[in-house]
mmCIF file of C-alpha atoms in Angstrom:
data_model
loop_
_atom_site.group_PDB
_atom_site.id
_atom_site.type_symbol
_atom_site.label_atom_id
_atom_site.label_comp_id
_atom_site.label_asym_id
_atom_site.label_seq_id
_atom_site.Cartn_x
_atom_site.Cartn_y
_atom_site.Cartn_z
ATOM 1 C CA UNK A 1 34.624 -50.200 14.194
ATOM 2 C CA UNK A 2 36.881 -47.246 13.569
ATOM 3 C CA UNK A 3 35.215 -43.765 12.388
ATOM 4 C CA UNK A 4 37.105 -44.308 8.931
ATOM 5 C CA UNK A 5 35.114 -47.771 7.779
ATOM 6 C CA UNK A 6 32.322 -46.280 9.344
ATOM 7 C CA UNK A 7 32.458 -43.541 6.697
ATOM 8 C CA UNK A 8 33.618 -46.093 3.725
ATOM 9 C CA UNK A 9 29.895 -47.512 3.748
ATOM 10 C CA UNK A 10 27.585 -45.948 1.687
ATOM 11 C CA UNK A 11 24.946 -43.745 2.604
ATOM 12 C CA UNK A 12 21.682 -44.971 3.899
ATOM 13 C CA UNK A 13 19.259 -43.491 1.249
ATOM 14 C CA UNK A 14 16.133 -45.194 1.670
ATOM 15 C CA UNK A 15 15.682 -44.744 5.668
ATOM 16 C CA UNK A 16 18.991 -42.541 6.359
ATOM 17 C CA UNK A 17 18.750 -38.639 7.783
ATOM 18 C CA UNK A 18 21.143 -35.424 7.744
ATOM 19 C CA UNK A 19 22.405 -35.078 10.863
ATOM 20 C CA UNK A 20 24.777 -32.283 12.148
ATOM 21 C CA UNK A 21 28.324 -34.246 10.849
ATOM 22 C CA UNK A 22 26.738 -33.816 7.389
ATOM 23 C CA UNK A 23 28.246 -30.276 7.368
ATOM 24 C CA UNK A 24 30.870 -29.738 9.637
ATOM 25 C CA UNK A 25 33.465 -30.423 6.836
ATOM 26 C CA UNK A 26 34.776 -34.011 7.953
ATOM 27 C CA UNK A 27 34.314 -36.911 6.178
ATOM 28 C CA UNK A 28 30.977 -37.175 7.057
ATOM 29 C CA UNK A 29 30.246 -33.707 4.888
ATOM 30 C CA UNK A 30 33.009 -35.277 2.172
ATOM 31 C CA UNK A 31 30.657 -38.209 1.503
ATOM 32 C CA UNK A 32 27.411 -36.618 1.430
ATOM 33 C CA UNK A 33 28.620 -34.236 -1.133
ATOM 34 C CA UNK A 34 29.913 -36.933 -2.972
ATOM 35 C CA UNK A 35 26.873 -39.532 -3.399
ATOM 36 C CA UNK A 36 24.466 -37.327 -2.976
ATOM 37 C CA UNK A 37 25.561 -33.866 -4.612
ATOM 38 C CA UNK A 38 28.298 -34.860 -7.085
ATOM 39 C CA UNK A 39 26.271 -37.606 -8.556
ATOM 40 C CA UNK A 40 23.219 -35.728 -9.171
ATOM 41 C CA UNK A 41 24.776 -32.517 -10.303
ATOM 42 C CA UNK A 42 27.690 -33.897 -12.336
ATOM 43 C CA UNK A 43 29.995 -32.235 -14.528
ATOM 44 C CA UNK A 44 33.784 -31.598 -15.954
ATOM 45 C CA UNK A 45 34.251 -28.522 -13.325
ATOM 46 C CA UNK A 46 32.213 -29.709 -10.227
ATOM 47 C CA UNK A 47 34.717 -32.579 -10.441
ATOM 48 C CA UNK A 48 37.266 -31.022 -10.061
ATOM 49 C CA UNK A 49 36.732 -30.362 -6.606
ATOM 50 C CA UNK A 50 37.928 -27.026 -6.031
ATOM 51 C CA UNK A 51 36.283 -24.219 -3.813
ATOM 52 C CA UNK A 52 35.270 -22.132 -6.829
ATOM 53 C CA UNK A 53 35.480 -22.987 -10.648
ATOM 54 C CA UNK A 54 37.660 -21.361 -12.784
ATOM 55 C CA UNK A 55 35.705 -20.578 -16.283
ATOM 56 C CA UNK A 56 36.219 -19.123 -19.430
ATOM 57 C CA UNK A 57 35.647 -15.735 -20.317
ATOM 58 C CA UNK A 58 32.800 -15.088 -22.395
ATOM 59 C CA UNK A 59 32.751 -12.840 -24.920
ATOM 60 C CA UNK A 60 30.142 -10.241 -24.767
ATOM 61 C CA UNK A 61 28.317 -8.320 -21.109
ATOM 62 C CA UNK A 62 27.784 -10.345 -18.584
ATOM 63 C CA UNK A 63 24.676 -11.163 -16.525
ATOM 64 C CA UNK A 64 24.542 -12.115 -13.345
ATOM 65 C CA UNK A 65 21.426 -12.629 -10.414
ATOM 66 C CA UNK A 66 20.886 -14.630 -7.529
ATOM 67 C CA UNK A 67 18.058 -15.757 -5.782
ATOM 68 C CA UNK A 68 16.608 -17.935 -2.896
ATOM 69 C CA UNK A 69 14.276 -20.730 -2.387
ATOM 70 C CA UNK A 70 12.045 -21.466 0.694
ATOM 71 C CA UNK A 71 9.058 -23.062 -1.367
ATOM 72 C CA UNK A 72 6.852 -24.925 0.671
ATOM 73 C CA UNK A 73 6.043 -27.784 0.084
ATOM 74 C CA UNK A 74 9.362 -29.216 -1.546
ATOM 75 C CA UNK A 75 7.676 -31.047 -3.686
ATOM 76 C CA UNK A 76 4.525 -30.195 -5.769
ATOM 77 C CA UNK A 77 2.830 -31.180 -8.719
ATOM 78 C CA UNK A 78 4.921 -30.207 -11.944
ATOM 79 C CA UNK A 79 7.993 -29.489 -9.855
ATOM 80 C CA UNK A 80 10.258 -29.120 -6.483
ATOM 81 C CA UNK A 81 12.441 -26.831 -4.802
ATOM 82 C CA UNK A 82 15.142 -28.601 -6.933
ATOM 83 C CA UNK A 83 14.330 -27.273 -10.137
ATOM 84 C CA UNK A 84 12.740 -24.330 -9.182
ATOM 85 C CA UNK A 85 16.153 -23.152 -8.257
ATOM 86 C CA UNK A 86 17.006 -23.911 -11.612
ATOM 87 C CA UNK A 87 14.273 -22.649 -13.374
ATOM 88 C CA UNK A 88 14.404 -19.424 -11.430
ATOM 89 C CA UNK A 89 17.871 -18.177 -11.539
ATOM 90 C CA UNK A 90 17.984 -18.859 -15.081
ATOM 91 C CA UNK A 91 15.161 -17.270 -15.933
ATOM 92 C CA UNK A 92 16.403 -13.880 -14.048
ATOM 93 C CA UNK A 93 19.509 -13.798 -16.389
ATOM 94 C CA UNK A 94 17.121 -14.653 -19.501
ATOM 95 C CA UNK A 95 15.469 -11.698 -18.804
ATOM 96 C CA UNK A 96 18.267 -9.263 -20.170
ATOM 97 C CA UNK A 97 18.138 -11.388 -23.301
ATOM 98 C CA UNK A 98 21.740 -12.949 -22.025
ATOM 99 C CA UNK A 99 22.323 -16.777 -22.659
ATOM 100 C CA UNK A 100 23.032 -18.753 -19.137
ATOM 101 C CA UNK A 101 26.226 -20.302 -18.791
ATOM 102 C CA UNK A 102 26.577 -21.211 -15.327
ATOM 103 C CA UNK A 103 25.117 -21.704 -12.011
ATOM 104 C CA UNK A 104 26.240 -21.797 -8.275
ATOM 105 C CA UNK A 105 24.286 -23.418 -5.947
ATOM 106 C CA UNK A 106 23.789 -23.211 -1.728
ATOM 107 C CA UNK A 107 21.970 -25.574 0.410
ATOM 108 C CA UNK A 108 20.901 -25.016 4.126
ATOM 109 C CA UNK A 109 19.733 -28.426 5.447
ATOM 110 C CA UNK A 110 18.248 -28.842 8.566
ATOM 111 C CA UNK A 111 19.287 -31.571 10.556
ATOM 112 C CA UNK A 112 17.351 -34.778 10.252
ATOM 113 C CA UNK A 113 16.184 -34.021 6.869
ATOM 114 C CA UNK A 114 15.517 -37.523 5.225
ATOM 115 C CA UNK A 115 18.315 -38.166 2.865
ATOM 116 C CA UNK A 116 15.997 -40.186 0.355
ATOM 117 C CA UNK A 117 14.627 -36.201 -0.218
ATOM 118 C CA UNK A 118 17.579 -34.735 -0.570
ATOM 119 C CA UNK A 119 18.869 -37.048 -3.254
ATOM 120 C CA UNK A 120 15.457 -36.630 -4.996
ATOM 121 C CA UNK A 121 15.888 -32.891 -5.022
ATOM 122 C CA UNK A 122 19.375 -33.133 -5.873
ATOM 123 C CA UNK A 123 18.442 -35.386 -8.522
ATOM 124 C CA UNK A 124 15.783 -33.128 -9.901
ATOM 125 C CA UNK A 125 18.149 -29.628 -9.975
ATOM 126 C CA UNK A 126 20.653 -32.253 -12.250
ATOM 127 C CA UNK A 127 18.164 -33.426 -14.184
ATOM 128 C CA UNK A 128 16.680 -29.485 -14.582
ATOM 129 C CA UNK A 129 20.332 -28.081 -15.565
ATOM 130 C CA UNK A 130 20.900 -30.130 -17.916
ATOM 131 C CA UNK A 131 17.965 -29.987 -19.893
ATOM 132 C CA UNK A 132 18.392 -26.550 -19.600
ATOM 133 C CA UNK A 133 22.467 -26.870 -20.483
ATOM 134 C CA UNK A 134 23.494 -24.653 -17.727
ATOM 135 C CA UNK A 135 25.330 -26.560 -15.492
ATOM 136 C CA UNK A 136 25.749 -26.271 -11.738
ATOM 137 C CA UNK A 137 29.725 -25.427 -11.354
ATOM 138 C CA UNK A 138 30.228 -25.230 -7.700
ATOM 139 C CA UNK A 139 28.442 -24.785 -4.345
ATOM 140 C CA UNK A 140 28.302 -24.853 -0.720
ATOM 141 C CA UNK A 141 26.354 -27.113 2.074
ATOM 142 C CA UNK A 142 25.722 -26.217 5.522
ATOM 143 C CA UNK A 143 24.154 -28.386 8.121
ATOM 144 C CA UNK A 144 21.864 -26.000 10.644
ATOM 145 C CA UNK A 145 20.408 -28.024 14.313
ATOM 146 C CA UNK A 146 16.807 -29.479 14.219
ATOM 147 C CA UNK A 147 14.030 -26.555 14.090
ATOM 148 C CA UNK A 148 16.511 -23.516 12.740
ATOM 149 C CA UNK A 149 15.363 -24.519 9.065
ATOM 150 C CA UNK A 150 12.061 -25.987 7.428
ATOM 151 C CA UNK A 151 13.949 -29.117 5.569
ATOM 152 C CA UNK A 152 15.947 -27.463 3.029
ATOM 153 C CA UNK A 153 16.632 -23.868 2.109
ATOM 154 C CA UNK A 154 18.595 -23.443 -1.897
ATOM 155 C CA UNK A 155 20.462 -20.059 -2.841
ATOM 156 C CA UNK A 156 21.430 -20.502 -6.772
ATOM 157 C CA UNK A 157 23.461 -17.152 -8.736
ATOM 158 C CA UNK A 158 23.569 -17.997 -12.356
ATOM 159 C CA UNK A 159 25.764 -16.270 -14.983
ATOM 160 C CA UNK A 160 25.168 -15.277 -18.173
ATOM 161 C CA UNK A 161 26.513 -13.374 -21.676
ATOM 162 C CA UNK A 162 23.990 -10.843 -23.075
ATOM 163 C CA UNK A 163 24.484 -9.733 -26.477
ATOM 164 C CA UNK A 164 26.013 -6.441 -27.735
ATOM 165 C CA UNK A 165 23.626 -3.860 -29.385
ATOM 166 C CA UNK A 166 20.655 -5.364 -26.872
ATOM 167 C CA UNK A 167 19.752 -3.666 -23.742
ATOM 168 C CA UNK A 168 16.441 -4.963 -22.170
ATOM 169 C CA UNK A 169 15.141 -3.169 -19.005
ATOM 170 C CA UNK A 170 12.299 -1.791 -16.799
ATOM 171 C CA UNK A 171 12.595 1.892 -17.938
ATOM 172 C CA UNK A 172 12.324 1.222 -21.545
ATOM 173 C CA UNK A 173 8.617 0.728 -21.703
ATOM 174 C CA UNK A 174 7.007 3.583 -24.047
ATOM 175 C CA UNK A 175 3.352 4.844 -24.693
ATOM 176 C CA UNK A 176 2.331 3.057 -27.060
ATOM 177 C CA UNK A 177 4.401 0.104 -26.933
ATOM 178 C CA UNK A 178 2.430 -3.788 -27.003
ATOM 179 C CA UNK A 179 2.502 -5.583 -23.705
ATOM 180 C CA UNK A 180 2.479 -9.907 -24.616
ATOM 181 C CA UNK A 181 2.335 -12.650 -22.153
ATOM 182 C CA UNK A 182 4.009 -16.117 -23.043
ATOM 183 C CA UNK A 183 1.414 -18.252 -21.742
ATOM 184 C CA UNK A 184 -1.345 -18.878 -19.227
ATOM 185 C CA UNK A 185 -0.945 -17.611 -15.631
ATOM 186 C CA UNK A 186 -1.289 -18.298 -11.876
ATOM 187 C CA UNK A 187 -0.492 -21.948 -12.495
ATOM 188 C CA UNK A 188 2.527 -22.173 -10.103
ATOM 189 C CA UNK A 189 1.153 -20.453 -7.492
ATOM 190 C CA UNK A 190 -2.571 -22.593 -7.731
ATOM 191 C CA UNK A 191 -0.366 -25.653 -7.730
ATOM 192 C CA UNK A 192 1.656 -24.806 -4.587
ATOM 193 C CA UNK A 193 -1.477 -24.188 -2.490
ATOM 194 C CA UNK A 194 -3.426 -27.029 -3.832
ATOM 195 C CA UNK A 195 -0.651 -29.154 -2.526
ATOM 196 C CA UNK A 196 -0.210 -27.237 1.004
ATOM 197 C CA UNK A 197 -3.973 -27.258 1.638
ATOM 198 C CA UNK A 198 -4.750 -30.836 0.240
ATOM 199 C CA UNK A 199 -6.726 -29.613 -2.065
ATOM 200 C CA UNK A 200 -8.137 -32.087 -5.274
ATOM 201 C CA UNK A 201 -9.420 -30.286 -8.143
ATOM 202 C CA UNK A 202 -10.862 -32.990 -11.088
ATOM 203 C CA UNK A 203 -8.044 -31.936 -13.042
ATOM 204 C CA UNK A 204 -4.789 -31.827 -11.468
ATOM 205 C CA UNK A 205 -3.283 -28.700 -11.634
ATOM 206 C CA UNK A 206 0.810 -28.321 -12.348
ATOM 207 C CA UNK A 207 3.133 -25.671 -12.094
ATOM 208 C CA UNK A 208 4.645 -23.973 -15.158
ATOM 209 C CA UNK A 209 8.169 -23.520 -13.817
ATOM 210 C CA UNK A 210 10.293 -24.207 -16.917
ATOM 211 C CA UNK A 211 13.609 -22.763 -18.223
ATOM 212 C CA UNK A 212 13.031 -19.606 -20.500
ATOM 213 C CA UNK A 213 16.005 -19.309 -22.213
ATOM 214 C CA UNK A 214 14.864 -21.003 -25.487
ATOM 215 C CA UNK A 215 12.321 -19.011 -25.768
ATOM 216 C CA UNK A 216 13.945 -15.520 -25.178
ATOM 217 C CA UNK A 217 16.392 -16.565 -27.937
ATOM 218 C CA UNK A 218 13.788 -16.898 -30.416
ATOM 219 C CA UNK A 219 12.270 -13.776 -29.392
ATOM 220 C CA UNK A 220 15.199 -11.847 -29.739
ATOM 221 C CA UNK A 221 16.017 -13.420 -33.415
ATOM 222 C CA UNK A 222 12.262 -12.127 -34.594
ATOM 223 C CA UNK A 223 12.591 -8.778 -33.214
ATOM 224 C CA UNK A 224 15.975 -7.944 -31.679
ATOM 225 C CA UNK A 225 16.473 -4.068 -30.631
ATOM 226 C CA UNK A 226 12.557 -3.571 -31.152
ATOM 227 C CA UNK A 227 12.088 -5.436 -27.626
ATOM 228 C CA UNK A 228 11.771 -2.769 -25.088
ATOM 229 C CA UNK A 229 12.076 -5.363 -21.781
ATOM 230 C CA UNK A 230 10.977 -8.782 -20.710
ATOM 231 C CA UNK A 231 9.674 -9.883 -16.728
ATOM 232 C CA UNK A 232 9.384 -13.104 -15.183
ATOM 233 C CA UNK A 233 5.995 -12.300 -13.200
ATOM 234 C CA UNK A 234 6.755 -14.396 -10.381
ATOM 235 C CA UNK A 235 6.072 -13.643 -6.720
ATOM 236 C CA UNK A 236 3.168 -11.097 -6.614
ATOM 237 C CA UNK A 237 2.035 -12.165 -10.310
ATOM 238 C CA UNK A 238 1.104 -10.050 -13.306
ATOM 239 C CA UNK A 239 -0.237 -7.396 -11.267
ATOM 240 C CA UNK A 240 3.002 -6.593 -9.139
ATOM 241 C CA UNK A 241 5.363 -7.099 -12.440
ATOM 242 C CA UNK A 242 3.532 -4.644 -14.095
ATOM 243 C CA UNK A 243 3.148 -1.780 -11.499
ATOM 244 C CA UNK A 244 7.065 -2.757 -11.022
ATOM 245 C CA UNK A 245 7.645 -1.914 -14.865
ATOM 246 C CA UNK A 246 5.317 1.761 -14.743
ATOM 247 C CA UNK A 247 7.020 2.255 -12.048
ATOM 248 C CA UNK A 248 10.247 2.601 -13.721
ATOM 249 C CA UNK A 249 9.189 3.434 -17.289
ATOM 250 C CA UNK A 250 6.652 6.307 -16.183
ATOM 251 C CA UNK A 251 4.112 4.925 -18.082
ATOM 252 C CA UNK A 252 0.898 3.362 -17.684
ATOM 253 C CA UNK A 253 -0.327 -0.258 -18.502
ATOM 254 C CA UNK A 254 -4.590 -0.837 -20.219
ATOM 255 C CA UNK A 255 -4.850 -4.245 -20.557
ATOM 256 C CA UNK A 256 -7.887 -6.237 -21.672
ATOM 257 C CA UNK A 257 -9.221 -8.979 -18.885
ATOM 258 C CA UNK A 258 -10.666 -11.248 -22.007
ATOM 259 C CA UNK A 259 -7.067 -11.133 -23.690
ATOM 260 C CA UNK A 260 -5.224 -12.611 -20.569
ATOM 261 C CA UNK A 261 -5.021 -16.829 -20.988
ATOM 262 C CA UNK A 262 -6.356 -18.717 -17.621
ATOM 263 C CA UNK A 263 -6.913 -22.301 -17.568
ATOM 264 C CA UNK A 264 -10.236 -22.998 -16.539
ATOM 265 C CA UNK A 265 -9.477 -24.841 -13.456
ATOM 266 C CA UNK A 266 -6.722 -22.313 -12.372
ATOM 267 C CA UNK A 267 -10.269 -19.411 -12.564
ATOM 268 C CA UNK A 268 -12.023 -22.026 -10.952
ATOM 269 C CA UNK A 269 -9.194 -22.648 -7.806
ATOM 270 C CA UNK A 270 -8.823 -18.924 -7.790
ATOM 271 C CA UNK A 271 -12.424 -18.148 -7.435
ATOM 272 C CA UNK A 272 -12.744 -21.297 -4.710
ATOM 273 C CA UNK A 273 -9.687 -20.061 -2.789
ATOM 274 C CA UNK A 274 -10.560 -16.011 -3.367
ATOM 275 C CA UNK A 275 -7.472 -15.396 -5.374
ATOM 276 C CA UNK A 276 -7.114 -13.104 -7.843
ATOM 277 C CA UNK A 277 -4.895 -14.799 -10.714
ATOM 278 C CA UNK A 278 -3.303 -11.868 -11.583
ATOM 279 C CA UNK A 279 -1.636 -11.827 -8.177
ATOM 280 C CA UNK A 280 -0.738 -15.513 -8.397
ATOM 281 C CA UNK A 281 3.136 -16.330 -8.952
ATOM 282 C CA UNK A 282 4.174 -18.066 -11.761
ATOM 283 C CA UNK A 283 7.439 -19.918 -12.781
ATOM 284 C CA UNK A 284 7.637 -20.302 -16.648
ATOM 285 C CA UNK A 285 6.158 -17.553 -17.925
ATOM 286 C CA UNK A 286 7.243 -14.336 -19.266
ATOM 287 C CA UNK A 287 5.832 -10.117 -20.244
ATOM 288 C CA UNK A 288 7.575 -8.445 -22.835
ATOM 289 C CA UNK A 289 6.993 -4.922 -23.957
ATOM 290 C CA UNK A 290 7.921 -4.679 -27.463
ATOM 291 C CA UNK A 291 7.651 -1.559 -30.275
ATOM 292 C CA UNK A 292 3.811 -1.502 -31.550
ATOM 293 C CA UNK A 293 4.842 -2.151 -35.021
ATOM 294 C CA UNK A 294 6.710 -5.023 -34.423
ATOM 295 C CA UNK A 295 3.884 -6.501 -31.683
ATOM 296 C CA UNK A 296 2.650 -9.720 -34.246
ATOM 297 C CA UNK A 297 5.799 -11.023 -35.400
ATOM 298 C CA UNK A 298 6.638 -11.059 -31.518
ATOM 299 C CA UNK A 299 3.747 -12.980 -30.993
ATOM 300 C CA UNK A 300 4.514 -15.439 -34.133
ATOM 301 C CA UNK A 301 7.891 -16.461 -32.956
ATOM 302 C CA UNK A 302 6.582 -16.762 -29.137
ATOM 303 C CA UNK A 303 3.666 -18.980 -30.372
ATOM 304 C CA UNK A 304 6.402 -20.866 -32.521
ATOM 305 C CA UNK A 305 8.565 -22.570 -29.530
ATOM 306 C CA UNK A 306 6.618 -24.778 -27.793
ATOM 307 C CA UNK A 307 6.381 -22.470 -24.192
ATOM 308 C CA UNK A 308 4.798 -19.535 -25.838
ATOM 309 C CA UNK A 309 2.475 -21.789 -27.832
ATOM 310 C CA UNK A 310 -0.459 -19.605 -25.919
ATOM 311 C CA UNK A 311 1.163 -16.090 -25.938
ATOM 312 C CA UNK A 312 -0.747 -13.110 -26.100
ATOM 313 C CA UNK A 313 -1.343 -9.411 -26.778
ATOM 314 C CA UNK A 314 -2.749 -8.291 -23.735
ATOM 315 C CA UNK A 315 -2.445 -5.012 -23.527
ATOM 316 C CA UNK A 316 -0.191 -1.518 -24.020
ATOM 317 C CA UNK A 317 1.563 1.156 -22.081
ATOM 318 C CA UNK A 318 0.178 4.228 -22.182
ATOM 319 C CA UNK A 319 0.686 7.600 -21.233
ATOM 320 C CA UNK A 320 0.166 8.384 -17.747
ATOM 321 C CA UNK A 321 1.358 10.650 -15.279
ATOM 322 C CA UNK A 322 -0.063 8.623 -12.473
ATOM 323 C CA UNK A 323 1.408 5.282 -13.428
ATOM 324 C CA UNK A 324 -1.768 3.054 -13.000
ATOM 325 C CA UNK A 325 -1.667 -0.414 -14.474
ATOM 326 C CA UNK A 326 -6.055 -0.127 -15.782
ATOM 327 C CA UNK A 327 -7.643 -3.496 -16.654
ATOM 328 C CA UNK A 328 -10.941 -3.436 -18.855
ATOM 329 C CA UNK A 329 -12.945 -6.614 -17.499
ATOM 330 C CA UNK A 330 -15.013 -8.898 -19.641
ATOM 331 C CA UNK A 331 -18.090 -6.745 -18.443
ATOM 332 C CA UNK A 332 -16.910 -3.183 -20.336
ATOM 333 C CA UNK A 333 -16.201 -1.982 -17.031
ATOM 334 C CA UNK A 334 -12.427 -0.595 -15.535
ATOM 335 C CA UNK A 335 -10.567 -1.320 -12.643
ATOM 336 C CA UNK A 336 -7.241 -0.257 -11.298
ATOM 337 C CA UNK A 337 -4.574 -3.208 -10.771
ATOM 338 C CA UNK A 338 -2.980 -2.710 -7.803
ATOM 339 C CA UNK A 339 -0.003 -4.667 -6.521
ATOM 340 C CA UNK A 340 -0.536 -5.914 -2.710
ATOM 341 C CA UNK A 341 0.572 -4.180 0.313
ATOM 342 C CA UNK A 342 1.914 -7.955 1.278
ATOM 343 C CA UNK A 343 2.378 -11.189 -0.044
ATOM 344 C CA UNK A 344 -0.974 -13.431 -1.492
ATOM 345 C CA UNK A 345 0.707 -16.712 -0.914
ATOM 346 C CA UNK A 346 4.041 -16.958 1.066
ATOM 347 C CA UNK A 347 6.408 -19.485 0.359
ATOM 348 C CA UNK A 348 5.387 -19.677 -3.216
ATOM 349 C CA UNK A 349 9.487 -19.943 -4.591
#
């Protein structure tokens, strides 16, 4: 049988495995980009082919990030590595207030790597982009030998237009100004090591990674200019966002223990596993700082769209030469929030 009918049969996705042909740029590396890639991912300018795609210009500032994912496990309850590098990247540009507009996407596959998981992860980022219409434009696949990878590495940069007149940033936060949270936290990062230590809980407990983008749109409509800066508190959680933010703002953060949302059985994990949640990443959930005076109608229009439906004042920035980020537990009592020296959980995104 010649190497070209060998390669004319379809790929083997119920018992088949990347091997080291898979990206060495033959036909081999032609085919599994194809079935596998192409037809998960598809759109007008992926099919085109090309090494790069050629866009239009937006009008407006552009936004731009890039980011890397090494989760472990791939797969988890309320998600994979598929799209969390999605979610993530998108959520990075989301953060200046900017609309997404296109992702780029690299995978690093380790050879033998089922293909049945690949396709399901492929599958998944498709399935993520276009809910979150932001498609994947072009990419890359590389093929590294047995050991020099853990299954499947992802690198996504996503693009963006941010509109004139708004500049969100990390130096912007004022004394004064409200601090809000969209949601609950330390679900992703509860979720991930439930998984990786086989843990069962009597309720299962998800991850929150979601696209943001909706969200930060309506935000931006209720209270445009009046929003000082909006975080993604991923790896290192509330408490490293936050020291990340006085940090560059020169401010202080007091924010009330009883104001911040945590599911019950997230507190109880945290407690069993001795994590603190506010040091717990998270994947779909957002701070903002916003002006004091415009703090509830903030809150109305987060609680309005259907991931902010458990937003929250939490907090302010004060004045503070030191910079501490000051939590006032449910018992009266203060403590300082520090971020940690490493990382709680690695291999959280």
């Amino acid at each position: 049988m010649t190497t070209t009918k060998l390669y004319r049969r379809k790929l083997d996705l119920a018992h088949g495995r990347v091997d080291l042909s898979h990206g060495a740029g033959g036909r081999a590396m032609a085919q599994l980009i194809s079935e596998i890639f192409k037809a998960a991912l598809s759109n007008d300018w992926l099919e085109q082919g090309n090494d790069q795609a050629v866009l239009p210009a937006p009008h407006g500032r552009l936004a731009m990030t890039t980011d890397a994912f090494v989760v472990s496990p791939l797969f988890f309850p309320g998600g994979d590595i598929g799209s969390l590098a999605v979610h993530g990247a998108v959520n990075d540009v989301a953060m200046s207030g900017a609309r997404p507009l296109y992702l780029s996407a690299s995978f690093i596959i380790e050879e033998g790597f089922p293909l049945a998981d690949l396709a399901r992860i492929a599958q998944s980022m498709g399935d993520a982009s276009r809910a979150a219409g932001v498609p994947v434009v072009t990419g890359d696949t590389k093929v590294v030998e047995r050991g020099k990878a853990d299954g499947v590495f992802i690198s996504t940069t996503a693009v963006g237009v941010a509109p004139e007149g708004l500049t969100l940033s990390g130096d912007r936060a004022r004394p004064g100004d409200a601090l809000l949270i969209s949601g609950s936290i330390g679900d992703h990062g509860v979720a991930i090591m439930s998984k990786r230590e086989n843990l069962e809980f009597d309720c299962e407990i998800t991850s929150d990674s979601a696209a943001l983008h909706g969200l930060v749109a309506d935000m931006v409509a209720a209270v445009g200019d009046a929003l000082r800066l909006m975080r993604d508190p991923t790896r290192g959680g509330v408490a490293a966002t936050l020291n990340e933010i006085a940090q560059q703002s020169g401010v202080g953060f007091r924010i009330e223990e009883t104001a911040i949302p945590v599911k019950p059985e997230v507190a109880a994990a945290c407690e069993l596993l001795g994590l603190d949640p506010l040091n717990v990443a998270n994947e779909g959930k957002l701070l903002a700082v916003v002006a004091p005076d415009r703090a509830e109608a903030l809150l109305a229009a987060m609680r309005a769209h259907p991931l902010g439906r458990d937003a929250a004042i939490i907090g302010a920035a004060v004045a503070d030469e030191r910079r501490f980020v000051q939590m006032t537990s449910s018992f009266g009592g203060s403590r300082i929030v520090d971020w940690l020296a490493g990382e709680q959980l690695p291999r959280i995104c």
